[in-house]
Coordinates of C-alpha atoms in Angstrom, one line a residue:
X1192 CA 0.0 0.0 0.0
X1193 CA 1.5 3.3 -1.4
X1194 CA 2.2 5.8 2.0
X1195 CA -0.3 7.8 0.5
X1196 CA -3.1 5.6 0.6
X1197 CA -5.7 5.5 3.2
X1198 CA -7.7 3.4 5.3
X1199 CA -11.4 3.3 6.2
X1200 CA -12.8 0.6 8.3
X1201 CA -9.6 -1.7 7.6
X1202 CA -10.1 -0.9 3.7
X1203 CA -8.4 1.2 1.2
X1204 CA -9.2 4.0 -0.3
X1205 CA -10.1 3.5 -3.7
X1206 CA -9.1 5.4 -5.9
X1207 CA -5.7 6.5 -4.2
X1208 CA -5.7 10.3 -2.8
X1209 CA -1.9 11.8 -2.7
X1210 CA -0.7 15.5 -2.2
X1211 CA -1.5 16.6 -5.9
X1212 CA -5.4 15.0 -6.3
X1213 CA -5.9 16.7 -2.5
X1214 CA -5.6 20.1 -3.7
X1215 CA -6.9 19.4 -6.7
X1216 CA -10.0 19.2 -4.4
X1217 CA -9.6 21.9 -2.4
X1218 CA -10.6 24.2 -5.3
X1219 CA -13.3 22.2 -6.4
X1220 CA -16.9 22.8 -5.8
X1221 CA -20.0 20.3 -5.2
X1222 CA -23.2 21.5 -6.7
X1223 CA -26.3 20.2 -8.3
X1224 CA -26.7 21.6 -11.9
X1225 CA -30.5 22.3 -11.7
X1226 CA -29.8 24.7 -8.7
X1227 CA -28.1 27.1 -11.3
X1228 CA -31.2 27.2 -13.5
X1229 CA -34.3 29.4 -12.7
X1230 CA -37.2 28.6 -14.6
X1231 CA -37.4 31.1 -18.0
X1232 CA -39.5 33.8 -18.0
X1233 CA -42.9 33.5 -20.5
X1234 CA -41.7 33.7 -24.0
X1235 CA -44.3 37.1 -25.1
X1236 CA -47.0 34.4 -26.5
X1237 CA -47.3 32.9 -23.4
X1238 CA -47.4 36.1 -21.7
X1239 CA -50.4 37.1 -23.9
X1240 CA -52.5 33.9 -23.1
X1241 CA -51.4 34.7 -19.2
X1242 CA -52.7 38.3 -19.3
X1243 CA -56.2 36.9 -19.8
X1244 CA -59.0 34.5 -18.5
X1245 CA -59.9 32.8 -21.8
X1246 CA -58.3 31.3 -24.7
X1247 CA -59.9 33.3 -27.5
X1248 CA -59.1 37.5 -27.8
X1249 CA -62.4 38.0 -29.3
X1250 CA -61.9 42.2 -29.4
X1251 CA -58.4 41.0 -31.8
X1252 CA -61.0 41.1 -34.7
X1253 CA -61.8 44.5 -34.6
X1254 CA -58.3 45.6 -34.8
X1255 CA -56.0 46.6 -37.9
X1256 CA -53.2 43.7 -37.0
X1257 CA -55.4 40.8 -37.5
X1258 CA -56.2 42.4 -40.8
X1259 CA -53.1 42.3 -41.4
X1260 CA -52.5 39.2 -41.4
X1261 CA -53.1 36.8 -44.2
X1262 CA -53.6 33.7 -42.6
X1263 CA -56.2 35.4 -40.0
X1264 CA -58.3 36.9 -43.4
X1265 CA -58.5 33.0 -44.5
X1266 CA -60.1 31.6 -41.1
X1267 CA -62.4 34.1 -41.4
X1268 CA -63.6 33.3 -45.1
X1269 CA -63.1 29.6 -43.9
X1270 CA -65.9 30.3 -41.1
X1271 CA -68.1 32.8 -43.5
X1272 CA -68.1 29.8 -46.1
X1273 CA -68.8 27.1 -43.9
X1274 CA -72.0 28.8 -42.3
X1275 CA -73.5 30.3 -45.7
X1276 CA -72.9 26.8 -47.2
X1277 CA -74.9 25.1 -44.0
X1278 CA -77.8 28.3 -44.6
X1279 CA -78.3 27.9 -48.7
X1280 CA -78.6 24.0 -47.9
X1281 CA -81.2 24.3 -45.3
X1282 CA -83.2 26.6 -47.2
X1283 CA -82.3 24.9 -50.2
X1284 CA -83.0 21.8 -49.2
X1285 CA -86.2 20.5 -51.5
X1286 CA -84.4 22.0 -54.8
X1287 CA -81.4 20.1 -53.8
X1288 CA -83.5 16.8 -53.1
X1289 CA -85.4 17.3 -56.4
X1290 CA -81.9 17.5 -58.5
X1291 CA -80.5 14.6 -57.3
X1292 CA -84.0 12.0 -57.5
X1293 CA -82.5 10.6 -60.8
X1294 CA -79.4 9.5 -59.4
X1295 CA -81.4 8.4 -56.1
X1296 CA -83.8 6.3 -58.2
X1297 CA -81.2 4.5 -60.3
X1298 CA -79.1 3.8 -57.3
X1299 CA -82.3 2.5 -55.4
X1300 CA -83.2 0.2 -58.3
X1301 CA -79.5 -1.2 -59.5
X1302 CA -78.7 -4.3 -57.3
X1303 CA -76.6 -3.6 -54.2
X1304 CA -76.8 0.1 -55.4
X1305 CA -76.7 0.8 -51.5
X1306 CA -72.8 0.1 -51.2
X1307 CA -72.7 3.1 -53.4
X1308 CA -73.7 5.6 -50.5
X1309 CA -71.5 3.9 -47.9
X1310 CA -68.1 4.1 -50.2
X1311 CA -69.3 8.1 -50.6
X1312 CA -69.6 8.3 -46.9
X1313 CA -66.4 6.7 -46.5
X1314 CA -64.5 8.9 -48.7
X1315 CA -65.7 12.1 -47.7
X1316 CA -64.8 10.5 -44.0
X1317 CA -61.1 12.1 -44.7
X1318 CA -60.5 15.8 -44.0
X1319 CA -60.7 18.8 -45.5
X1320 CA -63.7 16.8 -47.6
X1321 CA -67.2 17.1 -46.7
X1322 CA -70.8 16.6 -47.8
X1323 CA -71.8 14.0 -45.0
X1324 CA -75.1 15.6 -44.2
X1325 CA -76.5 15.5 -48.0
X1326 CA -75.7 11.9 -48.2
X1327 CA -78.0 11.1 -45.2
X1328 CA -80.5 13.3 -46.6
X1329 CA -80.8 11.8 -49.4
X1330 CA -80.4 7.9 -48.2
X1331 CA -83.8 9.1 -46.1
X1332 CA -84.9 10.0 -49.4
X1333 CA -84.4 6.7 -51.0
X1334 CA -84.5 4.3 -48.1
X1335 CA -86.6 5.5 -45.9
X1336 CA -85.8 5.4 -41.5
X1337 CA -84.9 1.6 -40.8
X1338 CA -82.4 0.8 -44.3
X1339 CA -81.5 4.8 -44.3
X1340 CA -80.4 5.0 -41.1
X1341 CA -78.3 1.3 -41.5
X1342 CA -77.0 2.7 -44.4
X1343 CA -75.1 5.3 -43.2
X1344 CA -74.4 4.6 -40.0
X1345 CA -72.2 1.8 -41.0
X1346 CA -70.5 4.2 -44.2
X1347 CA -69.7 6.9 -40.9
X1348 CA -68.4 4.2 -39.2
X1349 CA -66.2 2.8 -41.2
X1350 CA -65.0 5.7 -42.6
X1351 CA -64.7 7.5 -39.3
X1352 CA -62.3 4.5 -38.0
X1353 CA -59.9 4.6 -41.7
X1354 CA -59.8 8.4 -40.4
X1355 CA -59.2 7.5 -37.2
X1356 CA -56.2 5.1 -38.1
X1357 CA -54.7 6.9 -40.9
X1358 CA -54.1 10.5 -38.8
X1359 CA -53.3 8.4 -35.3
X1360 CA -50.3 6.6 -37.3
X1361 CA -49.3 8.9 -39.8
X1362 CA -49.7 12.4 -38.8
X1363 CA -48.9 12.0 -34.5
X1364 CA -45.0 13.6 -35.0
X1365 CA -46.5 16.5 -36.9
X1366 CA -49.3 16.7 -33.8
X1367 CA -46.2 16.9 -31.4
X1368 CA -44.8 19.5 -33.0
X1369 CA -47.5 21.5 -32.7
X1370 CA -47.9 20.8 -29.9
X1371 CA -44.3 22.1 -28.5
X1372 CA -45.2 25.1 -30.5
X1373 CA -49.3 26.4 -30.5
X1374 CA -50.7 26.9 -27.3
X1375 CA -53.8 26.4 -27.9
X1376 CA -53.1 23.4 -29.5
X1377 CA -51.2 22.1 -26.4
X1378 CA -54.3 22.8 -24.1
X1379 CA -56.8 21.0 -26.6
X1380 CA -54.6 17.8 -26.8
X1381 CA -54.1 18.1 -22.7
X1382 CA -58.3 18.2 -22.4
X1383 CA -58.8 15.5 -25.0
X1384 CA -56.6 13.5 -23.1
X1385 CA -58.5 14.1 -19.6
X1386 CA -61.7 14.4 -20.5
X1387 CA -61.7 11.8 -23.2
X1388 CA -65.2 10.5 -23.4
X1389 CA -67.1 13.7 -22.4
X1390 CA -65.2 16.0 -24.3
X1391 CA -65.7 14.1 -27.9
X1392 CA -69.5 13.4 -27.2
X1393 CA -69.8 17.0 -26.4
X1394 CA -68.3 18.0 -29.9
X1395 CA -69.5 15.2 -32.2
X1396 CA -73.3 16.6 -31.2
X1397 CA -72.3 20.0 -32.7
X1398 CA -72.5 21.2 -36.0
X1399 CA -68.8 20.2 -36.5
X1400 CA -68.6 17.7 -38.7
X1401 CA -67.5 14.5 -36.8
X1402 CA -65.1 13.7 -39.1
X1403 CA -63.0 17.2 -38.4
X1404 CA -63.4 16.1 -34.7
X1405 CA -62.2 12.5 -35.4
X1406 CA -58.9 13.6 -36.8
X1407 CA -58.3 15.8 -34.0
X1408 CA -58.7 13.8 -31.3
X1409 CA -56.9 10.6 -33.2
X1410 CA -54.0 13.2 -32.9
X1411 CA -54.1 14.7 -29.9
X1412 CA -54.0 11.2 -28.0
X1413 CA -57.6 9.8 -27.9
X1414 CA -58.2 6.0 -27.1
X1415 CA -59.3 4.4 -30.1
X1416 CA -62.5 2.5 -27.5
X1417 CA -63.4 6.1 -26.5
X1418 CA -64.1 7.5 -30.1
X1419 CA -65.5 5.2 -31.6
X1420 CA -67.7 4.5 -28.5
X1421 CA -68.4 8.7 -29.2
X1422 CA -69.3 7.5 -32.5
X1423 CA -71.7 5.3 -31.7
X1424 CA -73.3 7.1 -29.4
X1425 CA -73.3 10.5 -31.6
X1426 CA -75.0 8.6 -34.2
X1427 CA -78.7 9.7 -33.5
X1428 CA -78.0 13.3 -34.8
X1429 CA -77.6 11.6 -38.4
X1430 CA -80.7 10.2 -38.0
X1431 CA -82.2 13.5 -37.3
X1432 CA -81.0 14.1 -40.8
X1433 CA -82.5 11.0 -42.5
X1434 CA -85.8 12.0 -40.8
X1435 CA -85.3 15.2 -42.7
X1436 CA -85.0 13.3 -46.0
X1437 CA -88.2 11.4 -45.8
X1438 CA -90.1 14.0 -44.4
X1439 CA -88.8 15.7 -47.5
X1440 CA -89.6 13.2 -49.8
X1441 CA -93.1 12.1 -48.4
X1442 CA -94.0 16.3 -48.7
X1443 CA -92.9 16.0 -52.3
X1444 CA -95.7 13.1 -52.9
X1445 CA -98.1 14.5 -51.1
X1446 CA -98.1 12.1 -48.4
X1447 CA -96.8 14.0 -45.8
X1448 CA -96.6 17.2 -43.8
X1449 CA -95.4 19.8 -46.2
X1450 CA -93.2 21.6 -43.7
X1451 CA -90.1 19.9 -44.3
X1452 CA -88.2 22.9 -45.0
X1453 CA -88.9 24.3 -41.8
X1454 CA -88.3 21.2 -39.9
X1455 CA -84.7 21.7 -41.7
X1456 CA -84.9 25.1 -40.2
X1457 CA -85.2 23.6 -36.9
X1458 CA -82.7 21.2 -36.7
X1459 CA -79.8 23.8 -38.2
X1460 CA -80.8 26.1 -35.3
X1461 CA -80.5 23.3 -32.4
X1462 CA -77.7 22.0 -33.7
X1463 CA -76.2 26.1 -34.3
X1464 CA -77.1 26.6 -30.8
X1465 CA -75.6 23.3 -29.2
X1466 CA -72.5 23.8 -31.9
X1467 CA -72.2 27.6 -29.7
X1468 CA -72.7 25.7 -26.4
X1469 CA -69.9 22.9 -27.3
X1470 CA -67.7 25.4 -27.8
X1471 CA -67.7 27.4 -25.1
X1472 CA -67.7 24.7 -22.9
X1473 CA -64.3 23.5 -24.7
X1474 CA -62.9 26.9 -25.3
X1475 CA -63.7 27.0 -21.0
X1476 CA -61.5 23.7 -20.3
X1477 CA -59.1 24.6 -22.1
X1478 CA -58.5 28.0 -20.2
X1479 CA -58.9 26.0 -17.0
X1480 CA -55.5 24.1 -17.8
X1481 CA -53.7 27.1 -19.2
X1482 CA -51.7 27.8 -16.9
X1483 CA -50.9 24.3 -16.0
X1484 CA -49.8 23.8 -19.8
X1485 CA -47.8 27.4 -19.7
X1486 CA -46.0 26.3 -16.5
X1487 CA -44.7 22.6 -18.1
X1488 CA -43.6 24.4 -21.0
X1489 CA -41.0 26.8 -18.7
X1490 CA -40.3 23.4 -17.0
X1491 CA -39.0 22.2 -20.6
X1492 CA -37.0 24.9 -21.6
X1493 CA -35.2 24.7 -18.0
X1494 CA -34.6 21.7 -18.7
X1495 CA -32.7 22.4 -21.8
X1496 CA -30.8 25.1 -20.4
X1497 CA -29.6 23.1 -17.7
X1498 CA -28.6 20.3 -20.3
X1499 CA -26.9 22.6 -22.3
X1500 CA -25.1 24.8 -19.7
X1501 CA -23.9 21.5 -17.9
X1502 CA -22.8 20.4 -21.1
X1503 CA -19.8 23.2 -21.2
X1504 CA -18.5 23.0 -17.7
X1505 CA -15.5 21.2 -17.0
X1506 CA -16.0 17.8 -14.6
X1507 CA -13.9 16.1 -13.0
X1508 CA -14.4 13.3 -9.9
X1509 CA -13.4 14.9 -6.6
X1510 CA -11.5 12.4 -4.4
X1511 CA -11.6 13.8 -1.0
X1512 CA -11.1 11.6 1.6
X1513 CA -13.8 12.5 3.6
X1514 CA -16.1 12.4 0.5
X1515 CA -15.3 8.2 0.7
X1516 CA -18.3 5.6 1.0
X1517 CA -18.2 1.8 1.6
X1518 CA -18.7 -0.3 -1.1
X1519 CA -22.9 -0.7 -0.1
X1520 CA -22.9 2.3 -0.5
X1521 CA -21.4 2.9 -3.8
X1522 CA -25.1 3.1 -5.9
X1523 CA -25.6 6.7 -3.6
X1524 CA -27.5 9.7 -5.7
X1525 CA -25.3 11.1 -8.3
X1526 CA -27.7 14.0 -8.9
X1527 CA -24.6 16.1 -7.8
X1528 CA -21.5 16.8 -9.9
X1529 CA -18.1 18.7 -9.6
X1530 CA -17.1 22.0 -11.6
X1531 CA -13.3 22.9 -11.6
X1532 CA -12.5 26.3 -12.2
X1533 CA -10.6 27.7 -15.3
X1534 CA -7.7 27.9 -13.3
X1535 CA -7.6 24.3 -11.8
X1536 CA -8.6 22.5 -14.7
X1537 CA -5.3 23.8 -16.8
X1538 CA -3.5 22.2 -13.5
X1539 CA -5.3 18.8 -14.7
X1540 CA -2.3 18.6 -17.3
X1541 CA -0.1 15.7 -16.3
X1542 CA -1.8 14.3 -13.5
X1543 CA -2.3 10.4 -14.2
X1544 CA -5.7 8.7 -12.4

């Protein structure tokens, strides 16, 4: 045993301490890394969603910057166009009806012709596509309640769970991104995730076309049991719309009431209304996590800063004497490190472990 070699309960001390590695260690210093690191201030989008109690700056529209802006003047044509188009079919409804009974009556007399609606539903199941409601109009038309209602039920379905699959396996690294980057995409995909069942049945009896909702949730983390159990159970507002369609038709031959039209009425404005409801209820959720989703953010980029600054420093082992544990105790914490300052690690030249 080298003279310079100590003993702790009859054992050496491993590794060997002499004169050199001793004040080596008198200029070091133990410290945990993380204890350097504040958590970051709010980046200034952060700090806007902080400075107020909901999600949505509903005043932002009446100012010149979101004018300004391109992408804002597209949402808003999006939203006129989407509501005009779900007005001129309501009122339009009959004439619409009454264009396509040629195609309705060949397809109800050509054998199996009823795959035909299903394979429509199941492609305009797929985002940015839609048209959902005129096909279960018009199977109401042609089937009538019982057959109608079968009949697209098991096109939503099916198409619903290909959309499902296709944006939960293909398009989930894109959702994470955006997530790490939009806000209010980050608390959306945190509600979805723990409110699940309630908050998809809540949206899928909206005016929002399910399949939009589908897509969303498949990529924000929704169980695959939990949608398409919201599927099922969401199905009764496209029977609404069959209804609609035979009422239609039956008004046409003079067999039924002839108020079909305003029946249509009806059912745009409950479904406008619970659309409104669904939406504030969401838009509510997601302001109650917020600040919870703002906070694990900071966490994040903390994180990073205390990778990258530890990343720089200069460690090195400190071999104190005093610092020595048995060998059952060798698997200790190792949260902490040591830093050697610039002068002492230049003196690390030529010393041999």
């Amino acid at each position: 045993m080298s003279p310079t070699s100590e003993q702790h309960d009859g054992l050496p001390q491993y590794p060997p301490c002499d004169d050199r590695s001793t004040r080596l260690a008198e200029t070091t210093e133990t410290f945990d890394r993380r204890s350097l690191v504040r958590t970051p201030s709010p980046t200034p989008s952060e700090q806007v969603y902080l400075s107020r109690d909901t999600m949505v700056n509903r005043r932002a529209i009446l100012t010149r910057q979101f004018w300004r802006k391109p992408k804002n003047i597209v949402k808003v044509a999006l939203v006129v166009l989407a509501i005009a188009a779900a007005i001129l079919i309501s009122v339009f409804q009959t004439k619409i009806i009454e264009a396509l009974a040629p195609f309705a009556v060949w397809m109800h007399e050509t054998k199996g012709g009823w795959l035909i609606p299903i394979a429509i539903l199941f492609v305009l199941s797929f985002p940015p596509l839609f048209g959902h409601e005129i096909i279960a109009i018009l199977c109401g038309v042609v089937y009538g309640l019982g057959v109608g209602f079968a009949v697209v039920a098991a096109g939503t379905l099916l198409g619903e769970t290909a959309n499902y699959a296709v944006f939960r396996f293909f398009c989930r690294e894109r959702a994470g991104k955006m997530e790490s980057k939009k806000i209010f995409y980050a608390c959306l995909a945190r509600i979805v995730r723990e409110g699940g069942f309630k908050i998809a049945i809540v949206s899928r009896y909206s005016a929002i076309p399910g399949h939009m909702t589908t897509a969303l949730y498949a990529t924000c983390g929704l169980g695959f049991w939990v949608f398409l159990a919201a599927a099922v159970l969401s199905l009764p507002k496209q029977f609404v719309l069959i209804a609609v369609g035979r009422l239609s038709a039956d008004a046409g031959e003079g067999k039924g009431p002839k108020g079909a039209n305003a029946i249509s009425i009806v059912v745009s404005v409950v479904l406008g209304v619970a659309t409104s409801a669904a939406y504030r209820y969401i838009l509510w959720k997601m302001a109650f996590v917020k600040n919870d989703v703002i906070h694990q953010r900071r966490k994040e980029r903390q994180g990073k800063v205390a990778f990258s600054a530890s990343s720089d420093e200069v460690l090195v082992p400190c071999y104190k004497p005093d610092a020595w544990q048995p060998s059952h105790q060798a698997g200790a914490s190792n949260s902490s490190s040591t830093i050697v300052s610039g002068d002492a690690a230049g003196g690390l030249k030529g010393v041999r472990a």
